[in-house]
Amino acid sequence: MNIYKFYFNHLIEAVEKFKSDFKYSFIVEDILKKLTLEPPKNSINGDMSTNLAMILSKDLKLSPKIIAENFMVYISNFPGVDNVNVAGPGFINITFKQNVWSDFLSNMLQNSGNWDKLEIGKGKNINIEYISANPTGPLHAGHARGAVFGDALASLLTEVGYTVTREYYINDAGNQIEKLVDSSLLRYNELVTNNSIDIPEGLYPGEYLKEVGKNLVEKYGDKLETDPKEKVFEKVRSVSLEVIMGMIKNDLLKLGIEMDVFTSEKEIISGHLLDEIFKILESKNLIFYGVLDPPKGADPKNWEKREQLLFKSSVYGDDSDRALKKSDGTWTYFATDMAYHLDKMNRTKGDLINVLGADHIGYISRINAAVRALSNDTISIDTKVCALVNLLEDGKPIKMSKRAGNFVTLSDIINAVGKDVVRFIMLTRRNDQSLDFDFKKVMEKSKENPVFYVQYAHARCNSIFRSSKVKEEELILKNPKRLKDVHEIELIKFIALWPRTLELAAKNHEPHRICYYLIELSSIFHSLWNKGKDNNIKFIVEDDLELTNARLSLAKAVALTIRKGLSILKIEPIFEM
């Protein structure tokens, strides 16, 4: 039972009746777009609060307080309501009788398999592109956050009914690939000649390229460079990408991530999609030859004015028009990216989400304009930018990796602390806020470590079952009304917030809300556990089997909810610590 949905439906019915009784002329559908029913910021104001009076005020030309006072009687007739009052500028606050919460717990446990089921995305497709690191080396710490965020978001949206495509865009064309080939050839020659080499500035110095060199020797022996230059380039490119993408895929598997689609930039460029975007934009009169102004902050004296083929992206909210072709007639990177997004739209037939690093924030408005133009405003795109991760060891910054030479690899982090710790910690802040990842702190067994805190709550629930010698799966709540202590009711109320949290996280594309919820749920549960010492609220009461059964059922509800949240984050729950 989603208790918020249950009472929201009652609220909608009451709005319809209120309109009819007072013969008002407002449009109910417009009101519903803004109507909320949520926990008040302060629990002393009750269990739920609605903004109905304030959003009706403009249409009815009455003060919110007058509307609220007239509407209170309708809410008083909702099942289980104990008290209704008006607060602040016109919030209507509702307090329920105790049995509402105990009955909720009973209903939840009876329907534990689907009590939180949501179908927000039923019948809808969505494509999430994330990670998409250049295939010039293994994934590093900076990629970890976008990888976890994107994958958790994909899992979250799948949970609420979307058909999700997880996509990785391989940037296997351009200058960085030329540098990769040159760097790989140096490692190949190092093995062939058995002489150590110095890596010139501008090329990739990482030790990981020794593996590429080894594969080149195994495949082509010492005769590789006797081929024509073009053939050598393609052979080295092919082996380099195969080896490095193998490293990347292996690291992703370690992190619990499997992509559905890997799309090649080179294939996009060589296909027909660039010509297709040209035709689409031309048919809409959205391209022209013109001269761009110098970029903001650039010295106009050093800016070469040149005529280029431009896309009228400013028509769709971008801060300037964008070049599609360079002065030499070749396509720009942005044009290739437009073609790639058209490819995603054609395949997905649904909305798009891009997960980008902090250095791509200026890219958002132009690609939004591209998607709007190419889809006739029928497809939406949401771009999520992941802020930087600061790697620390006991509060001190980490800058180097022994294995990679110039960065800390994702594999280093997973090997040090484990997949589940990485996934959880990467979601303990909003994606657009910087995050500190302290290797020492994330392994502490204290409430200061959120991973431990949540896992310990789950393990404690299971320790209760072991002590009681009652199997969780066989437990049936017999008398929910025995749960009446204020701290027990507080915990039940917070469990009841889970479906609402899930819904908000999915609608806002914010998987960190799941993480926040689990931390707060664990805190309330640990607090109740500690009351066993202070207020004699023990889960196992030797001379009262009915009360023991009720409290064991409450522990079961906590465990079920924690497991559900962790499963969405793709983290394994711990049963014993």
XYZ file of C-alpha atoms in Angstrom:
577
model
C 0.000 0.000 0.000
C 1.390 3.357 -1.074
C -0.198 5.400 1.688
C 0.602 8.746 0.047
C -1.016 7.653 -3.198
C -4.009 6.338 -1.236
C -4.634 9.686 0.443
C -3.735 11.697 -2.662
C -6.563 9.900 -4.487
C -8.894 10.857 -1.638
C -7.655 14.436 -1.961
C -8.467 14.510 -5.691
C -12.009 13.253 -4.999
C -12.398 15.919 -2.308
C -11.280 18.659 -4.730
C -13.926 17.543 -7.221
C -16.619 17.612 -4.514
C -15.397 20.956 -3.165
C -15.671 22.446 -6.653
C -19.171 21.054 -7.103
C -20.464 22.073 -3.659
C -19.246 25.674 -3.939
C -19.933 25.883 -7.703
C -16.392 27.022 -8.456
C -15.145 27.120 -12.061
C -11.461 26.203 -11.787
C -9.994 23.410 -13.959
C -9.158 20.415 -11.785
C -6.521 19.085 -14.198
C -4.554 22.347 -13.917
C -4.691 22.189 -10.126
C -3.422 18.600 -10.100
C -0.227 19.648 -11.909
C 0.804 21.669 -8.842
C -0.992 19.796 -6.064
C 1.208 18.124 -3.445
C 0.646 15.883 -0.472
C 3.851 15.372 1.469
C 5.299 15.173 4.963
C 5.498 18.602 6.636
C 9.005 19.906 7.231
C 8.430 19.686 10.982
C 6.746 16.560 12.372
C 4.938 18.610 15.028
C 2.708 19.841 12.178
C 1.282 16.385 11.586
C 1.768 13.471 9.218
C 0.937 14.986 5.824
C 0.495 18.470 4.427
C -1.057 19.831 1.224
C -0.616 23.111 -0.651
C -4.124 22.946 -2.139
C -5.381 26.215 -0.634
C -2.450 28.217 -1.966
C -2.695 26.954 -5.540
C -6.494 27.556 -5.565
C -6.134 31.079 -4.220
C -5.461 32.734 -7.576
C -8.379 31.048 -9.378
C -10.869 31.606 -6.547
C -9.585 35.097 -5.677
C -9.721 34.210 -1.989
C -7.036 34.093 0.666
C -5.444 30.634 1.117
C -6.487 30.571 4.784
C -10.169 31.032 3.950
C -9.984 28.282 1.315
C -8.138 25.995 3.739
C -10.697 26.521 6.497
C -13.518 25.686 4.075
C -11.705 22.607 2.788
C -10.766 21.172 6.195
C -14.110 19.440 6.622
C -13.559 17.418 3.438
C -10.213 16.134 4.709
C -11.733 15.354 8.126
C -13.877 12.749 6.370
C -10.855 10.840 5.010
C -10.466 7.415 6.667
C -8.274 7.428 9.759
C -7.920 11.208 10.112
C -7.474 12.355 13.697
C -6.891 16.073 13.276
C -6.753 18.759 10.556
C -5.361 22.269 10.983
C -4.185 25.235 8.937
C -0.656 26.581 9.316
C 1.555 29.279 7.844
C 0.310 30.893 4.630
C -2.372 28.230 4.154
C -0.888 24.734 4.407
C -3.470 22.150 5.462
C -1.843 19.732 7.899
C -3.252 16.279 8.594
C -2.642 13.982 11.554
C -3.782 10.357 11.378
C -4.885 7.981 14.088
C -2.335 5.474 15.299
C -4.131 2.514 13.713
C -3.522 3.998 10.224
C 0.187 3.307 10.646
C -0.119 -0.119 12.225
C -2.598 -1.139 9.507
C -0.167 0.189 6.894
C 2.590 -2.035 8.265
C 0.327 -5.069 8.167
C -0.709 -4.309 4.581
C 2.880 -3.733 3.527
C 4.050 -7.086 4.869
C 1.133 -8.919 3.312
C 2.014 -7.375 -0.069
C 5.786 -7.170 0.339
C 6.391 -8.149 -3.272
C 4.523 -5.225 -4.847
C 3.549 -2.720 -2.144
C 5.948 -0.171 -3.662
C 5.316 -1.030 -7.321
C 5.268 1.992 -9.628
C 4.567 2.111 -13.359
C 5.678 5.650 -14.161
C 7.569 4.485 -17.235
C 5.244 1.755 -18.440
C 5.282 1.658 -22.246
C 8.096 4.253 -22.466
C 11.637 3.882 -23.772
C 14.628 5.820 -22.522
C 18.293 5.837 -23.518
C 20.976 6.646 -20.942
C 24.432 7.348 -22.293
C 27.062 7.333 -19.568
C 30.792 6.865 -19.034
C 31.768 7.216 -22.746
C 35.416 7.731 -21.778
C 37.940 8.121 -24.578
C 39.340 4.641 -25.336
C 42.915 5.799 -24.772
C 43.418 4.181 -21.378
C 41.702 2.430 -18.475
C 38.913 4.154 -16.584
C 40.125 6.471 -13.829
C 38.591 7.788 -10.611
C 36.876 10.640 -12.416
C 34.914 8.153 -14.514
C 33.750 6.219 -11.451
C 31.137 8.753 -10.425
C 29.469 9.059 -13.825
C 29.582 5.276 -14.202
C 27.844 4.651 -10.877
C 25.383 7.515 -11.300
C 24.367 6.434 -14.805
C 24.047 2.792 -13.881
C 22.049 3.497 -10.707
C 19.752 5.796 -12.693
C 19.258 3.068 -15.312
C 18.392 0.587 -12.558
C 16.022 3.078 -10.912
C 14.140 3.818 -14.135
C 13.908 0.115 -14.939
C 12.393 -0.404 -11.495
C 9.546 2.034 -12.248
C 8.689 0.507 -15.610
C 10.861 2.119 -18.285
C 12.526 0.086 -21.002
C 16.074 1.360 -20.581
C 19.008 1.238 -23.006
C 22.421 1.616 -21.346
C 24.797 3.094 -23.904
C 28.515 3.792 -24.205
C 29.764 6.085 -26.995
C 33.267 5.100 -28.117
C 35.203 8.182 -29.253
C 37.328 6.147 -31.645
C 38.042 8.918 -34.167
C 40.042 12.110 -34.074
C 43.325 13.386 -32.722
C 43.288 11.329 -29.519
C 43.260 8.107 -31.564
C 46.225 9.293 -33.609
C 48.100 9.922 -30.345
C 47.048 6.489 -29.093
C 48.442 4.810 -32.223
C 51.757 6.682 -31.898
C 51.973 5.778 -28.197
C 51.182 2.124 -28.864
C 53.811 1.923 -31.588
C 56.415 3.146 -29.103
C 55.478 0.319 -26.713
C 55.595 -2.135 -29.614
C 59.089 -0.971 -30.600
C 60.180 -1.162 -26.973
C 59.404 -4.883 -26.969
C 60.754 -5.570 -30.461
C 64.086 -3.815 -29.812
C 64.268 -4.732 -26.113
C 65.267 -1.121 -25.399
C 63.538 1.171 -22.907
C 62.004 4.297 -24.380
C 61.172 7.842 -23.378
C 57.598 8.881 -24.047
C 57.520 12.283 -25.789
C 55.356 14.973 -24.240
C 51.840 14.888 -25.653
C 51.647 11.110 -26.017
C 50.210 8.632 -23.513
C 52.836 7.440 -20.979
C 50.748 4.886 -19.086
C 52.145 1.452 -18.301
C 48.881 -0.068 -19.554
C 50.062 0.446 -23.152
C 52.690 -2.242 -22.626
C 49.799 -4.703 -22.890
C 48.919 -3.194 -26.278
C 52.526 -3.541 -27.398
C 52.556 -7.171 -26.276
C 49.398 -7.899 -28.282
C 50.871 -6.250 -31.364
C 54.002 -8.395 -31.110
C 51.917 -11.563 -30.640
C 49.786 -10.720 -33.676
C 52.337 -9.239 -36.102
C 55.755 -10.261 -34.793
C 58.589 -7.826 -35.537
C 57.465 -7.081 -39.106
C 54.598 -4.688 -38.419
C 56.235 -1.512 -39.661
C 57.261 -3.019 -42.986
C 53.643 -2.472 -44.120
C 52.508 0.798 -45.746
C 51.900 3.582 -43.217
C 48.113 3.533 -43.667
C 47.932 -0.213 -43.009
C 50.184 0.074 -39.960
C 47.936 2.813 -38.566
C 44.781 0.746 -38.991
C 46.341 -2.402 -37.519
C 47.671 -0.564 -34.466
C 44.412 1.333 -34.069
C 42.379 -1.882 -34.167
C 44.528 -3.742 -31.622
C 44.829 -0.708 -29.322
C 41.061 -0.191 -29.204
C 40.392 -3.896 -28.716
C 42.814 -4.143 -25.775
C 41.796 -0.899 -24.074
C 38.058 -1.417 -24.547
C 38.621 -4.872 -23.059
C 40.186 -3.197 -20.011
C 37.293 -0.747 -19.765
C 34.629 -3.462 -20.045
C 36.414 -5.578 -17.454
C 36.558 -2.637 -15.013
C 32.857 -1.961 -15.583
C 32.025 -5.592 -14.829
C 33.979 -5.275 -11.569
C 31.716 -2.341 -10.749
C 28.592 -4.329 -11.616
C 27.955 -2.541 -14.907
C 26.994 -4.133 -18.207
C 26.205 -1.851 -21.127
C 23.556 -2.739 -23.708
C 25.088 -0.841 -26.611
C 28.575 0.328 -27.590
C 28.388 2.832 -30.441
C 31.439 3.809 -32.526
C 32.030 7.444 -33.425
C 33.996 6.272 -36.462
C 30.976 4.361 -37.731
C 28.741 7.401 -37.204
C 31.139 9.508 -39.291
C 31.386 6.947 -42.076
C 27.638 6.344 -42.244
C 24.803 8.351 -43.778
C 23.639 10.182 -40.642
C 25.676 13.356 -41.188
C 24.022 13.840 -44.577
C 20.673 13.073 -42.964
C 20.996 15.803 -40.326
C 21.985 18.228 -43.090
C 18.780 17.389 -44.999
C 16.593 17.639 -41.881
C 18.005 21.018 -40.861
C 17.957 22.331 -44.420
C 14.287 21.400 -44.802
C 13.520 23.461 -41.698
C 15.623 26.417 -42.819
C 17.894 25.927 -39.805
C 21.274 26.095 -41.573
C 23.108 28.938 -43.282
C 26.585 30.093 -44.194
C 27.830 32.751 -41.845
C 30.618 34.026 -39.600
C 30.612 33.383 -35.865
C 31.545 35.994 -33.291
C 34.692 35.302 -31.224
C 34.056 33.051 -28.192
C 33.510 34.826 -24.890
C 36.835 35.801 -23.368
C 38.770 35.364 -26.617
C 40.955 38.158 -27.977
C 39.143 39.462 -31.117
C 42.530 40.309 -32.647
C 43.493 36.639 -32.615
C 40.122 35.438 -33.880
C 40.097 34.444 -37.521
C 36.784 35.341 -39.123
C 35.784 32.669 -41.590
C 32.573 31.648 -43.285
C 31.208 28.289 -42.120
C 28.079 26.188 -42.391
C 26.114 27.038 -39.238
C 23.134 25.556 -37.373
C 20.609 28.043 -35.967
C 20.810 26.567 -32.487
C 19.991 29.954 -30.945
C 16.412 29.431 -32.211
C 16.166 26.627 -29.624
C 17.638 28.494 -26.677
C 21.383 28.084 -27.270
C 23.504 31.167 -26.557
C 24.914 31.200 -30.100
C 24.636 29.411 -33.414
C 26.973 26.446 -33.940
C 29.309 25.414 -36.734
C 28.496 22.191 -38.594
C 31.423 22.333 -41.012
C 34.900 23.736 -40.686
C 36.298 26.165 -43.222
C 38.001 23.239 -44.977
C 34.614 21.570 -45.530
C 35.003 18.744 -42.993
C 32.329 18.108 -40.377
C 32.802 19.522 -36.874
C 32.717 17.380 -33.744
C 29.365 18.965 -32.903
C 27.917 17.841 -36.250
C 29.091 14.294 -35.541
C 27.473 14.504 -32.120
C 24.206 15.653 -33.686
C 24.337 12.641 -36.001
C 24.968 10.366 -33.026
C 21.969 11.751 -31.153
C 19.810 11.252 -34.230
C 21.027 7.655 -34.267
C 20.022 7.242 -30.601
C 16.604 8.735 -31.255
C 16.038 6.460 -34.255
C 16.988 3.378 -32.251
C 15.451 4.211 -28.872
C 12.237 5.861 -30.050
C 12.070 7.581 -26.687
C 13.658 10.206 -24.486
C 17.377 10.599 -23.848
C 19.595 11.128 -20.821
C 23.272 12.086 -21.093
C 25.601 11.745 -18.104
C 28.635 13.993 -18.553
C 31.701 15.092 -16.648
C 32.061 18.545 -15.108
C 34.157 19.789 -18.034
C 31.211 19.366 -20.440
C 28.770 21.747 -18.764
C 28.995 24.235 -21.657
C 27.869 21.506 -24.047
C 24.353 21.171 -22.632
C 22.512 24.011 -24.364
C 23.798 23.151 -27.839
C 22.931 19.458 -27.715
C 19.517 20.284 -26.215
C 18.943 22.549 -29.219
C 20.057 19.794 -31.580
C 17.672 17.212 -30.110
C 14.759 19.644 -30.171
C 15.415 20.535 -33.793
C 15.945 16.973 -35.022
C 12.918 15.572 -33.170
C 10.457 18.420 -33.780
C 10.338 18.876 -29.996
C 8.897 15.369 -29.566
C 11.855 13.929 -27.647
C 13.279 15.348 -24.436
C 16.876 15.163 -23.314
C 18.078 15.551 -19.735
C 21.792 16.128 -19.268
C 23.221 15.293 -15.862
C 26.666 16.651 -15.047
C 28.747 14.841 -12.442
C 31.036 17.079 -10.401
C 34.597 16.164 -9.509
C 35.603 13.454 -7.054
C 38.395 14.332 -4.643
C 40.389 11.225 -3.726
C 41.786 11.350 -0.203
C 43.712 9.130 2.178
C 42.952 10.120 5.772
C 42.108 13.635 4.644
C 45.129 14.110 2.380
C 44.762 14.342 -1.433
C 45.906 11.430 -3.600
C 47.379 12.512 -6.916
C 49.306 9.581 -8.320
C 48.822 5.893 -8.996
C 51.733 3.453 -8.869
C 50.199 1.328 -11.600
C 49.002 3.950 -14.075
C 51.716 6.548 -13.622
C 49.485 9.588 -13.902
C 46.069 8.844 -12.436
C 44.238 6.608 -9.987
C 42.389 3.961 -11.959
C 38.884 2.765 -11.292
C 40.331 -0.716 -10.864
C 42.646 0.618 -8.116
C 39.637 1.930 -6.192
C 37.541 -1.222 -6.567
C 40.459 -3.423 -5.504
C 41.036 -1.221 -2.447
C 37.491 -0.938 -1.058
C 35.186 -3.194 -3.109
C 32.411 -2.620 -5.640
C 29.599 -1.962 -3.180
C 31.478 0.698 -1.235
C 32.365 2.537 -4.450
C 28.777 2.436 -5.700
C 27.269 3.649 -2.421
C 29.757 6.432 -1.676
C 29.480 7.835 -5.207
C 25.769 8.466 -4.507
C 26.118 10.138 -1.106
C 26.044 13.592 -2.709
C 23.980 15.114 -5.503
C 25.616 14.481 -8.845
C 26.322 18.196 -9.398
C 28.122 18.620 -6.049
C 31.786 17.739 -5.560
C 32.423 14.615 -3.521
C 35.257 13.551 -1.210
C 36.215 9.884 -1.395
C 38.484 9.142 1.570
C 39.859 5.594 1.423
C 40.295 5.444 5.195
C 36.856 6.800 6.109
C 34.905 4.603 3.699
C 36.329 1.522 5.412
C 35.617 2.659 8.976
C 33.130 0.682 11.036
C 31.308 3.674 12.477
C 28.160 5.697 11.908
C 30.338 8.278 10.149
C 30.647 5.781 7.305
C 27.244 5.671 5.535
C 27.940 2.336 3.809
C 28.663 0.614 7.096
C 25.735 2.383 8.797
C 23.167 1.075 6.293
C 24.646 -2.423 6.066
C 24.843 -2.614 9.868
C 21.126 -1.782 10.106
C 20.322 -4.680 7.791
C 22.651 -7.022 9.676
C 21.056 -5.959 12.983
C 17.597 -6.821 11.662
C 18.847 -10.288 10.807
C 20.560 -10.678 14.174
C 17.142 -10.135 15.763
C 15.711 -13.030 13.762
C 18.627 -15.250 14.671
C 18.218 -14.427 18.368
C 14.470 -15.062 18.234
C 14.956 -18.255 16.208
C 12.147 -17.062 13.928
C 12.802 -17.089 10.188
C 12.084 -13.751 8.552
C 10.291 -15.312 5.572
C 7.941 -17.268 7.867
C 7.016 -14.289 10.053
C 3.375 -13.111 9.889
C 2.272 -9.991 11.783
C -0.529 -10.960 14.167
C -1.524 -7.782 15.993
C -0.093 -4.557 14.508
C -1.859 -2.445 17.151
C 0.731 -3.591 19.699
C 3.145 -1.180 18.019
C 2.169 2.084 19.674
C 5.324 3.605 21.109
C 6.101 6.976 19.494
C 9.472 5.701 18.274
C 7.926 2.620 16.674
C 5.322 4.769 14.906
C 8.054 7.152 13.728
C 9.855 4.225 12.080
C 6.666 2.966 10.418
C 5.953 6.446 9.063
C 9.386 6.623 7.517
C 9.026 3.183 5.906
C 5.758 4.466 4.419
C 7.763 7.201 2.671
C 9.648 4.646 0.529
C 7.300 4.539 -2.518
C 7.157 8.339 -2.548
C 10.960 8.523 -2.383
C 11.201 6.046 -5.251
C 8.763 8.085 -7.327
C 10.560 11.412 -6.739
C 13.963 9.853 -7.441
C 12.720 8.440 -10.748
C 10.851 11.547 -11.911
C 13.776 13.847 -11.112
C 16.478 11.419 -12.322
C 18.129 11.563 -8.892
C 19.288 8.170 -7.626
C 21.055 9.821 -4.700
C 17.604 10.173 -3.084
C 17.619 6.381 -2.595
C 20.958 6.618 -0.826
C 19.775 9.474 1.407
C 16.607 7.574 2.292
C 18.503 4.421 3.288
C 20.849 6.408 5.519
C 17.935 8.115 7.300
C 15.956 4.864 7.629
C 19.009 3.193 9.155
C 19.450 6.101 11.568
C 15.852 5.835 12.827
C 16.169 2.060 13.176
C 19.469 2.276 15.079
C 17.879 4.870 17.351
C 14.966 2.515 18.106
C 17.418 -0.325 18.760
C 19.229 1.832 21.321
C 15.913 2.597 23.051
C 16.043 -1.018 24.185
C 18.532 0.102 26.794
C 16.914 3.430 27.679
C 13.162 2.827 27.498
C 12.893 -0.939 27.597
C 11.785 -1.111 23.943
C 13.287 -4.519 23.277
C 12.543 -6.445 20.118
C 12.362 -9.764 21.940
C 10.116 -9.682 25.018
C 10.336 -13.100 26.675
C 6.951 -12.983 28.424
C 4.986 -11.298 25.604
C 5.050 -13.295 22.367
C 2.474 -11.065 20.659
C 4.548 -7.903 21.221
C 7.674 -9.780 20.141
C 5.898 -10.797 16.956
C 4.910 -7.176 16.253
C 8.432 -5.864 16.782
C 9.990 -8.649 14.745
C 7.573 -7.678 11.963
C 8.762 -4.097 12.199
C 12.370 -5.302 11.860
C 11.288 -7.364 8.850
C 9.784 -4.269 7.217
C 13.047 -2.384 7.749
C 15.110 -5.233 6.285
C 12.812 -5.581 3.253
C 12.996 -1.844 2.534
C 16.785 -1.672 2.906
C 17.197 -4.657 0.589
C 14.916 -3.067 -2.005
C 16.869 0.190 -1.947
C 20.221 -1.583 -2.129
C 19.009 -3.755 -5.013
C 18.191 -0.617 -7.027
C 21.709 0.654 -6.307
C 22.959 -2.855 -7.274
C 24.574 -3.404 -3.891
C 24.525 -6.724 -2.041
C 23.041 -6.541 1.495
C 25.141 -7.902 4.361
C 23.348 -10.339 6.688
C 25.947 -10.660 9.411
C 28.740 -8.352 10.602
